CSV table of C-alpha atoms in Angstrom, one decimal:
chain,number,residue,atom,x,y,z
A,27,UNK,CA,7.8,-44.5,-102.4
A,28,UNK,CA,4.0,-44.9,-102.0
A,29,UNK,CA,2.1,-46.0,-105.1
A,30,UNK,CA,-1.6,-45.2,-105.2
A,31,UNK,CA,-4.1,-46.9,-107.5
A,32,UNK,CA,-7.4,-45.4,-108.5
A,33,UNK,CA,-6.0,-41.9,-108.5
A,34,UNK,CA,-8.5,-40.7,-111.0
A,35,UNK,CA,-11.4,-41.7,-108.6
A,36,UNK,CA,-12.9,-39.6,-105.9
A,37,UNK,CA,-11.2,-41.3,-102.9
A,38,UNK,CA,-7.9,-42.1,-104.6
A,39,UNK,CA,-7.5,-38.7,-106.0
A,40,UNK,CA,-8.2,-37.1,-102.7
A,41,UNK,CA,-5.7,-39.3,-100.9
A,42,UNK,CA,-3.0,-38.2,-103.4
A,43,UNK,CA,-3.8,-34.6,-102.7
A,44,UNK,CA,-3.4,-35.2,-98.9
A,45,UNK,CA,-0.2,-37.1,-99.4
A,46,UNK,CA,1.3,-34.2,-101.3
A,47,UNK,CA,0.7,-32.0,-98.3
A,48,UNK,CA,2.8,-34.4,-96.2
A,49,UNK,CA,5.7,-35.7,-98.4
A,50,UNK,CA,7.6,-34.5,-101.4
A,51,UNK,CA,5.9,-35.3,-104.7
A,52,UNK,CA,8.7,-37.6,-105.9
A,53,UNK,CA,7.8,-39.9,-103.0
A,54,UNK,CA,4.3,-40.5,-104.5
A,55,UNK,CA,3.4,-42.4,-107.6
A,56,UNK,CA,0.1,-43.3,-109.1
A,57,UNK,CA,-1.0,-46.3,-111.1
A,58,UNK,CA,-3.8,-45.3,-113.6
A,59,UNK,CA,-5.4,-46.8,-116.6
A,60,UNK,CA,-5.1,-43.5,-118.6
A,61,UNK,CA,-2.0,-41.5,-117.7
A,62,UNK,CA,-3.3,-38.6,-119.8
A,63,UNK,CA,-6.0,-37.9,-117.2
A,64,UNK,CA,-3.4,-37.1,-114.5
A,65,UNK,CA,-0.9,-34.9,-116.4
A,66,UNK,CA,-1.4,-32.3,-113.8
A,67,UNK,CA,0.0,-34.7,-111.2
A,68,UNK,CA,3.0,-35.4,-113.4
A,69,UNK,CA,3.6,-31.7,-113.8
A,70,UNK,CA,3.7,-31.4,-110.0
A,71,UNK,CA,6.4,-34.1,-109.7
A,72,UNK,CA,4.3,-37.2,-109.0
A,73,UNK,CA,5.4,-40.3,-110.8
A,74,UNK,CA,2.7,-41.5,-113.2
A,75,UNK,CA,2.6,-45.1,-114.3
A,76,UNK,CA,0.2,-46.9,-116.6
A,77,UNK,CA,-1.6,-49.9,-115.1
A,78,UNK,CA,-5.0,-51.1,-114.1
A,79,UNK,CA,-6.4,-53.5,-111.5
A,80,UNK,CA,-6.4,-56.6,-113.7
A,81,UNK,CA,-2.9,-55.8,-115.2
A,82,UNK,CA,-0.8,-53.6,-113.0
A,83,UNK,CA,2.2,-54.4,-115.3
A,84,UNK,CA,5.3,-52.6,-113.8
A,85,UNK,CA,3.4,-49.8,-112.1
A,86,UNK,CA,4.3,-50.9,-108.6
A,87,UNK,CA,8.1,-51.0,-109.3
A,88,UNK,CA,10.1,-49.4,-106.5
A,89,UNK,CA,7.1,-49.2,-104.2
A,90,UNK,CA,7.8,-49.4,-100.4
A,91,UNK,CA,4.0,-49.3,-100.0
A,92,UNK,CA,1.0,-49.7,-102.3
A,93,UNK,CA,-2.5,-48.3,-101.7
A,94,UNK,CA,-5.0,-50.6,-103.4
A,95,UNK,CA,-8.2,-48.7,-103.8
A,96,UNK,CA,-10.9,-51.3,-104.1
A,97,UNK,CA,-11.8,-52.0,-107.8
A,98,UNK,CA,-15.3,-50.7,-108.9
A,99,UNK,CA,-16.4,-54.2,-109.6
A,100,UNK,CA,-18.5,-56.8,-107.8
A,101,UNK,CA,-18.0,-60.5,-107.1
A,102,UNK,CA,-15.6,-62.7,-108.9
A,103,UNK,CA,-14.4,-60.0,-111.3
A,104,UNK,CA,-13.5,-57.8,-108.4
A,105,UNK,CA,-11.6,-60.5,-106.6
A,106,UNK,CA,-9.7,-61.5,-109.8
A,107,UNK,CA,-8.6,-57.8,-110.2
A,108,UNK,CA,-7.6,-57.6,-106.6
A,109,UNK,CA,-5.7,-60.9,-106.8
A,110,UNK,CA,-3.7,-59.6,-109.8
A,111,UNK,CA,-2.9,-56.3,-108.0
A,112,UNK,CA,-1.8,-58.0,-104.8
A,113,UNK,CA,0.4,-60.4,-106.7
A,114,UNK,CA,2.0,-57.5,-108.6
A,115,UNK,CA,2.6,-55.6,-105.3
A,116,UNK,CA,4.3,-58.7,-103.8
A,117,UNK,CA,6.4,-59.3,-106.9
A,118,UNK,CA,7.5,-55.6,-106.9
A,119,UNK,CA,8.8,-56.0,-103.3
A,120,UNK,CA,6.3,-53.7,-101.6
A,121,UNK,CA,6.8,-53.9,-97.8
A,122,UNK,CA,3.1,-53.2,-97.1
A,123,UNK,CA,-0.2,-53.2,-98.9
A,124,UNK,CA,-2.9,-50.9,-97.8
A,125,UNK,CA,-6.4,-51.7,-99.0
A,126,UNK,CA,-9.6,-49.6,-98.9
A,127,UNK,CA,-11.9,-52.0,-97.1
A,128,UNK,CA,-15.2,-51.3,-95.3
A,129,UNK,CA,-16.4,-51.2,-91.7
A,130,UNK,CA,-19.0,-53.8,-92.7
A,131,UNK,CA,-16.6,-56.3,-94.2
A,132,UNK,CA,-18.2,-59.7,-93.5
A,133,UNK,CA,-18.2,-62.9,-95.6
A,134,UNK,CA,-21.9,-63.4,-94.8
A,135,UNK,CA,-23.1,-59.8,-95.2
A,136,UNK,CA,-26.3,-59.2,-97.1
A,137,UNK,CA,-24.4,-56.2,-98.7
A,138,UNK,CA,-22.5,-57.6,-101.7
A,139,UNK,CA,-19.5,-55.3,-101.5
A,140,UNK,CA,-18.9,-56.2,-97.8
A,141,UNK,CA,-18.4,-59.8,-98.9
A,142,UNK,CA,-15.9,-58.8,-101.5
A,143,UNK,CA,-14.0,-56.7,-98.9
A,144,UNK,CA,-13.9,-59.6,-96.5
A,145,UNK,CA,-12.5,-62.0,-99.2
A,146,UNK,CA,-9.9,-59.4,-100.2
A,147,UNK,CA,-8.8,-59.0,-96.6
A,148,UNK,CA,-8.4,-62.8,-96.4
A,149,UNK,CA,-6.4,-62.7,-99.6
A,150,UNK,CA,-4.1,-60.0,-98.1
A,151,UNK,CA,-3.6,-62.0,-94.9
A,152,UNK,CA,-2.4,-64.9,-97.1
A,153,UNK,CA,-0.1,-62.8,-99.2
A,154,UNK,CA,3.0,-63.0,-97.1
A,155,UNK,CA,3.3,-59.2,-97.0
A,156,UNK,CA,2.3,-56.9,-94.2
A,157,UNK,CA,-1.0,-55.3,-94.9
A,158,UNK,CA,-3.5,-52.7,-93.5
A,159,UNK,CA,-7.2,-53.0,-94.2
A,160,UNK,CA,-8.7,-49.5,-94.0
A,161,UNK,CA,-12.1,-50.2,-92.6
A,162,UNK,CA,-13.8,-47.1,-94.1
A,163,UNK,CA,-17.2,-45.9,-92.9
A,164,UNK,CA,-20.1,-45.8,-95.4
A,165,UNK,CA,-19.8,-42.9,-97.8
A,166,UNK,CA,-22.0,-39.9,-97.0
A,167,UNK,CA,-22.4,-39.3,-100.8
A,168,UNK,CA,-25.0,-42.0,-100.8
A,169,UNK,CA,-27.4,-39.8,-98.7
A,170,UNK,CA,-28.1,-37.1,-101.3
A,171,UNK,CA,-28.9,-39.9,-103.8
A,172,UNK,CA,-31.4,-41.4,-101.3
A,173,UNK,CA,-32.9,-38.0,-100.8
A,174,UNK,CA,-33.3,-37.1,-104.5
A,175,UNK,CA,-36.9,-38.1,-104.8
A,176,UNK,CA,-37.8,-37.1,-101.3
A,177,UNK,CA,-36.8,-33.5,-102.1
A,178,UNK,CA,-39.5,-33.5,-104.7
A,179,UNK,CA,-42.3,-35.5,-102.9
A,180,UNK,CA,-41.6,-34.6,-99.2
A,181,UNK,CA,-41.4,-38.3,-98.3
A,182,UNK,CA,-38.2,-40.3,-97.8
A,183,UNK,CA,-39.6,-43.8,-98.6
A,184,UNK,CA,-37.1,-46.4,-97.7
A,185,UNK,CA,-37.0,-49.9,-96.2
A,186,UNK,CA,-36.6,-50.6,-92.5
A,187,UNK,CA,-33.1,-49.6,-91.6
A,188,UNK,CA,-30.5,-49.3,-88.9
A,189,UNK,CA,-28.0,-46.5,-88.0
A,190,UNK,CA,-25.1,-45.8,-90.4
A,191,UNK,CA,-21.9,-43.9,-89.4
A,192,UNK,CA,-21.9,-41.8,-92.6
A,193,UNK,CA,-18.4,-40.6,-93.5
A,194,UNK,CA,-17.0,-38.1,-96.0
A,195,UNK,CA,-14.5,-38.9,-98.7
A,196,UNK,CA,-12.5,-35.8,-97.6
A,197,UNK,CA,-12.1,-37.0,-94.0
A,198,UNK,CA,-11.2,-40.5,-95.1
A,199,UNK,CA,-8.6,-39.2,-97.5
A,200,UNK,CA,-6.9,-37.2,-94.8
A,201,UNK,CA,-7.0,-40.2,-92.4
A,202,UNK,CA,-5.7,-42.7,-95.0
A,203,UNK,CA,-2.8,-40.4,-96.0
A,204,UNK,CA,-1.8,-40.2,-92.3
A,205,UNK,CA,-1.9,-44.0,-92.0
A,206,UNK,CA,0.1,-44.4,-95.2
A,207,UNK,CA,2.8,-42.2,-93.8
A,208,UNK,CA,2.9,-43.8,-90.4
A,209,UNK,CA,2.4,-47.3,-91.7
A,210,UNK,CA,2.0,-48.8,-88.2
A,211,UNK,CA,-1.4,-50.5,-88.3
A,212,UNK,CA,-1.3,-54.2,-88.9
A,213,UNK,CA,-4.5,-55.9,-90.3
A,214,UNK,CA,-7.9,-54.2,-90.1
A,215,UNK,CA,-8.0,-50.7,-88.7
A,216,UNK,CA,-10.8,-49.7,-86.2
A,217,UNK,CA,-13.8,-48.4,-88.2
A,218,UNK,CA,-12.9,-45.0,-89.8
A,219,UNK,CA,-16.2,-43.2,-89.5
A,220,UNK,CA,-18.0,-40.0,-89.1
A,221,UNK,CA,-19.0,-38.7,-85.7
A,222,UNK,CA,-22.4,-40.3,-85.3
A,223,UNK,CA,-24.5,-43.3,-86.5
A,224,UNK,CA,-27.7,-41.9,-88.0
A,225,UNK,CA,-30.8,-43.7,-89.2
A,226,UNK,CA,-33.2,-42.8,-92.0
A,227,UNK,CA,-35.7,-41.0,-89.7
A,228,UNK,CA,-32.8,-38.8,-88.5
A,229,UNK,CA,-31.7,-38.3,-92.1
A,230,UNK,CA,-35.2,-37.0,-93.0
A,231,UNK,CA,-35.1,-34.6,-90.0
A,232,UNK,CA,-31.6,-33.3,-91.0
A,233,UNK,CA,-32.7,-32.8,-94.6
A,234,UNK,CA,-35.8,-30.8,-93.3
A,235,UNK,CA,-33.5,-28.5,-91.3
A,236,UNK,CA,-31.0,-28.1,-94.1
A,237,UNK,CA,-33.4,-27.4,-97.0
A,238,UNK,CA,-36.3,-25.8,-95.2
A,239,UNK,CA,-38.6,-28.3,-96.8
A,240,UNK,CA,-40.7,-30.7,-94.8
A,241,UNK,CA,-39.4,-34.2,-95.4
A,242,UNK,CA,-41.1,-37.1,-93.7
A,243,UNK,CA,-39.6,-40.6,-93.2
A,244,UNK,CA,-41.9,-43.4,-94.4
A,245,UNK,CA,-40.9,-47.1,-94.0
A,246,UNK,CA,-41.9,-49.2,-97.0
A,247,UNK,CA,-41.4,-52.8,-98.0
A,248,UNK,CA,-38.4,-54.0,-99.9
A,249,UNK,CA,-40.5,-54.7,-102.9
A,250,UNK,CA,-42.0,-51.3,-103.0
A,251,UNK,CA,-38.6,-49.7,-102.6
A,252,UNK,CA,-37.1,-51.8,-105.4
A,253,UNK,CA,-39.9,-51.2,-107.8
A,254,UNK,CA,-38.7,-49.2,-110.8
A,255,UNK,CA,-35.0,-49.4,-109.8
A,256,UNK,CA,-32.4,-51.1,-112.0
A,257,UNK,CA,-31.7,-54.6,-110.7
A,258,UNK,CA,-28.1,-53.8,-109.7
A,259,UNK,CA,-29.1,-50.6,-107.8
A,260,UNK,CA,-31.9,-52.5,-106.0
A,261,UNK,CA,-29.6,-55.3,-105.0
A,262,UNK,CA,-27.0,-52.9,-103.6
A,263,UNK,CA,-29.4,-50.6,-101.8
A,264,UNK,CA,-31.5,-53.4,-100.3
A,265,UNK,CA,-28.3,-55.1,-99.2
A,266,UNK,CA,-27.2,-51.9,-97.6
A,267,UNK,CA,-30.5,-51.5,-95.6
A,268,UNK,CA,-30.4,-55.1,-94.5
A,269,UNK,CA,-26.8,-54.8,-93.3
A,270,UNK,CA,-27.6,-51.6,-91.5
A,271,UNK,CA,-30.4,-53.5,-89.7
A,272,UNK,CA,-27.8,-56.0,-88.6
A,273,UNK,CA,-25.7,-53.1,-87.1
A,274,UNK,CA,-22.8,-53.6,-89.7
A,275,UNK,CA,-22.4,-49.8,-90.3
A,276,UNK,CA,-22.5,-48.7,-86.6
A,277,UNK,CA,-21.5,-47.5,-84.1
A,278,UNK,CA,-19.4,-44.4,-84.9
A,279,UNK,CA,-15.7,-44.7,-83.8
A,280,UNK,CA,-13.3,-41.9,-82.7
A,281,UNK,CA,-10.3,-43.2,-84.6
A,282,UNK,CA,-10.8,-41.1,-87.8
A,283,UNK,CA,-11.1,-37.9,-85.7
A,284,UNK,CA,-7.9,-38.7,-83.9
A,285,UNK,CA,-6.0,-39.3,-87.2
A,286,UNK,CA,-7.1,-36.0,-88.7
A,287,UNK,CA,-6.8,-34.0,-85.5
A,288,UNK,CA,-10.4,-32.6,-85.6
A,289,UNK,CA,-14.0,-33.6,-85.3
A,290,UNK,CA,-15.0,-35.7,-88.3
A,291,UNK,CA,-17.5,-34.0,-90.5
A,292,UNK,CA,-21.1,-34.4,-89.3
A,293,UNK,CA,-23.7,-35.5,-91.8
A,294,UNK,CA,-25.6,-32.3,-91.4
A,295,UNK,CA,-22.6,-30.2,-92.4
A,296,UNK,CA,-22.0,-32.4,-95.4
A,297,UNK,CA,-25.7,-32.2,-96.5
A,298,UNK,CA,-25.7,-28.4,-96.1
A,299,UNK,CA,-23.0,-28.2,-98.7
A,300,UNK,CA,-24.4,-31.0,-100.9
A,301,UNK,CA,-28.0,-29.9,-101.0
A,302,UNK,CA,-27.7,-26.1,-101.2
């Protein structure tokens, strides 16, 4: 039985849906903080257990494998939650732990989540249980957020950047479900990415084609970009741009496409659906 955490989230929920296309529902369980939010899954035969990252309780009981979707936290709080979940999976006798890491996982990354992913991978390596770190590409859902103001002003004003292999949740969910079933990847996977690494100038060009509005890329200083943003958002986004300049989110890799049996979704296709 495969137990999936974070099943009320965008990625975890999509993984469960993909799993249900591959295995009988009674072979899938979800560990969620509020079971009432997933009554539809229970009605379809999925085993629903109460548990959260910090206190999984008995929600991993009987698991042959656990998918640990990274906790929506940062720093020590995230690592403490992951530590509790990993310990619970080990105590429950899980044969393998799958973890949604990131292609940019790096203990010295300027992007804070990448440091947390690297620390969690190290934690898993010391757990004594087989593990797979799913090195997910950067979520394409970030791009519409970055374009929000540009769609009004005609200027995509962002710091100096490097190419990013933008990747959709839907593609990642399909690939992760396949890896969960096959269970034959030890340690970090190759990067699971979209088909091309694209910089902000190219994003502006794509947005122009997709929307029919003229959107120009303008490089600005970190201070100008961060002005007016909440501190947390500024830290995350400036870290993302700095890590992209270091090449942490590129190049694109063919592994995801091989897992899902088709071309991974191009950013332009994703934006046509997201912006129109």
